[in-house]
C-alpha positions as a printed NumPy array, in Angstrom:
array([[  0.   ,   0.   ,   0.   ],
       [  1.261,   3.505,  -1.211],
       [  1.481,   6.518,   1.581],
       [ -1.299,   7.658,  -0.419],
       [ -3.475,   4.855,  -0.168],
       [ -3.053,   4.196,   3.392],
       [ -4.229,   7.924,   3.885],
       [ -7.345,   6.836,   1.979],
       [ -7.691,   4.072,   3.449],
       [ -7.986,   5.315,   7.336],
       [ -9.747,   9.148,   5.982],
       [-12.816,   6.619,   4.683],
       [-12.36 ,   4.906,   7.937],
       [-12.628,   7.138,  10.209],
       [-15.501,   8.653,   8.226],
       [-17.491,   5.18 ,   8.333],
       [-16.877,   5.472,  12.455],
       [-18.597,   8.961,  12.649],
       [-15.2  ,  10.949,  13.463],
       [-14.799,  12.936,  10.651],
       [-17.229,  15.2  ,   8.419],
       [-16.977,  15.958,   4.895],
       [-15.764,  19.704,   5.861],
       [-13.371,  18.959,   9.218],
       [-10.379,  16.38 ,  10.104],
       [ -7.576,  15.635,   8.255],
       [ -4.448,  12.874,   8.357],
       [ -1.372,  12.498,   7.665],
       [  1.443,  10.46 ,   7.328],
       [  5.141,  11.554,   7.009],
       [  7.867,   9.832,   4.7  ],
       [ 10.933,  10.668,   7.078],
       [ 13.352,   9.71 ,   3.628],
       [ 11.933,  11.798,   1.355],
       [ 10.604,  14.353,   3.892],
       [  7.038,  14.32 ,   2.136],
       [  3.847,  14.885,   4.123],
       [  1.144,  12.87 ,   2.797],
       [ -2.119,  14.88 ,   3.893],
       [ -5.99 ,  14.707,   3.254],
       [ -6.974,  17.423,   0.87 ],
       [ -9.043,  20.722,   1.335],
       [-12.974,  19.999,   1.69 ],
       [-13.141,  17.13 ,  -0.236],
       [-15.9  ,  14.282,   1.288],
       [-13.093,  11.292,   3.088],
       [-15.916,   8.77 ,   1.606],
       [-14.848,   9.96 ,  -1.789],
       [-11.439,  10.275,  -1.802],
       [ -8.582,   8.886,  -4.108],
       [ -4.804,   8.375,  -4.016],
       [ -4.669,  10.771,  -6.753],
       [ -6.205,  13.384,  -4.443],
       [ -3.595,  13.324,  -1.616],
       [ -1.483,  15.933,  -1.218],
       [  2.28 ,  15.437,  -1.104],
       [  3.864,  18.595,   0.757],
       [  7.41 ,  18.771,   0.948],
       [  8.174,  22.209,   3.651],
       [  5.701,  24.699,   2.836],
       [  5.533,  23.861,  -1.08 ],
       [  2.878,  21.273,  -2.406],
       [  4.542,  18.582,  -5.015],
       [  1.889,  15.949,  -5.236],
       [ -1.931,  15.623,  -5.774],
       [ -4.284,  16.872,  -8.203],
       [ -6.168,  18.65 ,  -4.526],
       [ -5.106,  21.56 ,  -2.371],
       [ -3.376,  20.562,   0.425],
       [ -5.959,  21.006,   4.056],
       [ -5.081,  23.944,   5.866],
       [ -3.912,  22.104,   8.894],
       [ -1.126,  20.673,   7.494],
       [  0.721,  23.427,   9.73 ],
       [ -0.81 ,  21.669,  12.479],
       [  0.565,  18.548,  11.453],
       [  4.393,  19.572,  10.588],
       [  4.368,  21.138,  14.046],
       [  3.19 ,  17.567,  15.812],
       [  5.44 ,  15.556,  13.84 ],
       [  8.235,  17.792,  13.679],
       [  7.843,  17.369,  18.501],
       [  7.865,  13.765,  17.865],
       [ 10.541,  12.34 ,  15.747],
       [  9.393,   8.783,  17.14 ],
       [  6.436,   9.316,  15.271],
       [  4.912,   9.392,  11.112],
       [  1.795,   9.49 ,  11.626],
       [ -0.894,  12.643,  12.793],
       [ -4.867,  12.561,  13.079],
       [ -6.697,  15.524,  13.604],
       [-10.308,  14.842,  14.042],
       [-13.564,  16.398,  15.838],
       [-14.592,  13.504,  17.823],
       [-17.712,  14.746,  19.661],
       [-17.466,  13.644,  22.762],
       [-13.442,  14.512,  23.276],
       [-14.355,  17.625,  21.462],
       [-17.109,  18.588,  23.785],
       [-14.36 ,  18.969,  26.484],
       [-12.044,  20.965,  23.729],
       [-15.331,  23.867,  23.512],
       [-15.045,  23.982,  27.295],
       [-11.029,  24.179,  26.973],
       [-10.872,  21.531,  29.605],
       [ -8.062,  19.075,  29.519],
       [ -9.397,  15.532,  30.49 ],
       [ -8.356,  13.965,  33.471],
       [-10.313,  10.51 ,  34.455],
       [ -9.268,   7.81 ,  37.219],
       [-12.037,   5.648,  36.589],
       [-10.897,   3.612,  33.483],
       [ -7.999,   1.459,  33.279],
       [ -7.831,   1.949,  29.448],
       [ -8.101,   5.66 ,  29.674],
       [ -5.586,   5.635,  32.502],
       [ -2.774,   3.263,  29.972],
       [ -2.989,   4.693,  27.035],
       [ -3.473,   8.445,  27.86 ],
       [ -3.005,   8.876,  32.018],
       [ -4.386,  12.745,  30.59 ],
       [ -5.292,  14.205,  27.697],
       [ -4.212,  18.093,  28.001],
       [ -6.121,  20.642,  25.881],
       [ -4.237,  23.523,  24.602],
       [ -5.054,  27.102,  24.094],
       [ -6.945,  28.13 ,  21.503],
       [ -5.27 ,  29.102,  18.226],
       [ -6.602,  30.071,  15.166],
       [ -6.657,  27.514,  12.325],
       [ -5.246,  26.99 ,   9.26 ],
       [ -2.349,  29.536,  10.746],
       [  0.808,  28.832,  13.133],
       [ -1.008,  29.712,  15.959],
       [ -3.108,  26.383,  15.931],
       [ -0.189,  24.351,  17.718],
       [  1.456,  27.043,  19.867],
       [  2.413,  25.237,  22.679],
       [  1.982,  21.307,  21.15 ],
       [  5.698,  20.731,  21.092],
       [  5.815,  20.229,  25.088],
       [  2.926,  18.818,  25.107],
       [  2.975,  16.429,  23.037],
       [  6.441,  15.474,  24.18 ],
       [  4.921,  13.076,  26.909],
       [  1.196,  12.264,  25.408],
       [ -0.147,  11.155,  22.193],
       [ -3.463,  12.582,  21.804],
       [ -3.977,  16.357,  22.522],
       [ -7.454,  18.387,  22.679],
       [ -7.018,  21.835,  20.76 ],
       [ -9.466,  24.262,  22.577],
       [-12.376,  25.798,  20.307],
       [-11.556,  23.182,  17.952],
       [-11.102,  19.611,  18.26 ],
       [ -7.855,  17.288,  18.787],
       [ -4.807,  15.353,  16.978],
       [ -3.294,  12.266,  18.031],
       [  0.453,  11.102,  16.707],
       [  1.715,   7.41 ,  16.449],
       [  4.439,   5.9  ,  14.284],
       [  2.117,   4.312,  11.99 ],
       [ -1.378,   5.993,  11.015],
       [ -2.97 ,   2.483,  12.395],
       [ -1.8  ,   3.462,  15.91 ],
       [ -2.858,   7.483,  15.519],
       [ -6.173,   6.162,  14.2  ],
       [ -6.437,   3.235,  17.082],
       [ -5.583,   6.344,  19.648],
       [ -8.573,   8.367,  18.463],
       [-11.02 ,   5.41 ,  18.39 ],
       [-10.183,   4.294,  21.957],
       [-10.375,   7.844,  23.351],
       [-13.029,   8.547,  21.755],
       [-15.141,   5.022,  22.982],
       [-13.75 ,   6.026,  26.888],
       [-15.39 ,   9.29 ,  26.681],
       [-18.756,   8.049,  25.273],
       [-18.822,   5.723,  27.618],
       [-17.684,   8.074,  30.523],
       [-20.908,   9.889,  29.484],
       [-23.068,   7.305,  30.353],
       [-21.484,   6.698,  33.692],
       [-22.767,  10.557,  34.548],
       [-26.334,  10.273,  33.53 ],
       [-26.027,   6.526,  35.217],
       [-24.82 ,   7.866,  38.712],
       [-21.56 ,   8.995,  40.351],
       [-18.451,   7.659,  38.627],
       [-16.513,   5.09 ,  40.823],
       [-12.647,   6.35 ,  40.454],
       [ -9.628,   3.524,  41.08 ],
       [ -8.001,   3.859,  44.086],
       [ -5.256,   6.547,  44.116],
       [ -2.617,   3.708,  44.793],
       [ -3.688,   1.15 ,  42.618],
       [ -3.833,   3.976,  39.869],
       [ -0.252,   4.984,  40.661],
       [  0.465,   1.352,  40.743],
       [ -0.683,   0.727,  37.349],
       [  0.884,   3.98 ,  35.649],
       [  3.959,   3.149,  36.72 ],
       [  4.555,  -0.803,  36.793],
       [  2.431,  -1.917,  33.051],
       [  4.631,  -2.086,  30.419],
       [  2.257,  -0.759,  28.292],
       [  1.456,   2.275,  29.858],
       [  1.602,   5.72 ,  28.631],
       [  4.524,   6.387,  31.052],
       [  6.986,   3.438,  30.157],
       [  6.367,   4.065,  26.232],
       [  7.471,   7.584,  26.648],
       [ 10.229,   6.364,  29.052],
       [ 11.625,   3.661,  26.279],
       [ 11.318,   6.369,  23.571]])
């Protein structure tokens, strides 16, 4: 599979799942050899798009695809240029992790052992305007220690070294928070104990924690 078919491949998917429109969210996925950003185009419906469509950036200047480039690929350079480990960038409006981005509220939940290994947080970061620079002021520190970032007003952007594990981030968050909801309306949220939490964060190989420590 091309660069350019993968980023078909997971834009259709993640408009099957409900997470983007035909307007908003974008991906990506970075060719560290060439230095080529492979990014969703401008407007364009993710049920309908093509390989042809993609649009290969290389810096600032647009050398591929028969679309214009989205306007957040800014917003993508910035994320992958914080996190060489990573190739991969999703920007999507989730609802319910974007609900918390309109109320500029980072997310911090003790009450799910997923939620609590792959993100521990999920900080939200000032709003910026898009399509300009100003969209990922601040998302170099902190992104340094998380994977998937609210952007306040806006929505949020997950990195992983392949788009499977970006995309996988923004499902899982995503499924957490819906369900979170229906803790609320079902009665008061149970959290883990402090310890056991702790416990968790720091001894699982798999958490959050240890894969930023090994990178």
């Amino acid at each position: 599979m091309t660069k350019a078919e993968e980023v078909v491949f997971y834009a259709k998917l993640l408009d099957e799942k409900g997470l983007v429109n035909s307007l908003e969210g974008n991906i990506s996925v970075l060719d560290r050899t060439e230095g080529k950003l492979y990014i969703t185009p401008s407007g364009k419906r993710k049920s309908l798009l093509t390989p042809d469509m993609i649009a290969v950036m290389r810096g600032d200047e647009q050398v591929g695809g028969n679309c214009r480039r989205s306007s957040e690929y800014l917003l993508h350079r910035a994320a992958l240029d914080a996190r060489p480990d990573c190739s991969a960038a999703v920007h999507v409006h989730a609802p319910h992790l974007t609900a918390y981005a309109f109320c500029s509220r980072s997310i911090r939940l003790r009450c799910s052992t997923t939620f609590g290994l792959l993100f521990e947080d999920i900080p939200c970061l000032p709003y910026g305007q898009p399509g300009t620079p100003a969209i990922a002021d601040g998302i170099e520190e902190a992104i340094a220690h998380r994977d998937l970032l609210l952007l306040a007003n806006h929505g949020c952007i997950a990195v992983g070294a392949t788009l499977e594990e970006a995309v996988a981030l923004i499902e899982a968050g995503e499924e957490v928070m819906k369900i979170y909801a229906l803790a609320r309306a079902a009665g008061e949220v149970s959290d883990i104990p402090p310890a056991d939490w702790e416990r968790m964060c720091e001894e699982h190989p798999g958490s959050v924690r240890n894969r930023h420590r090994k990178a």
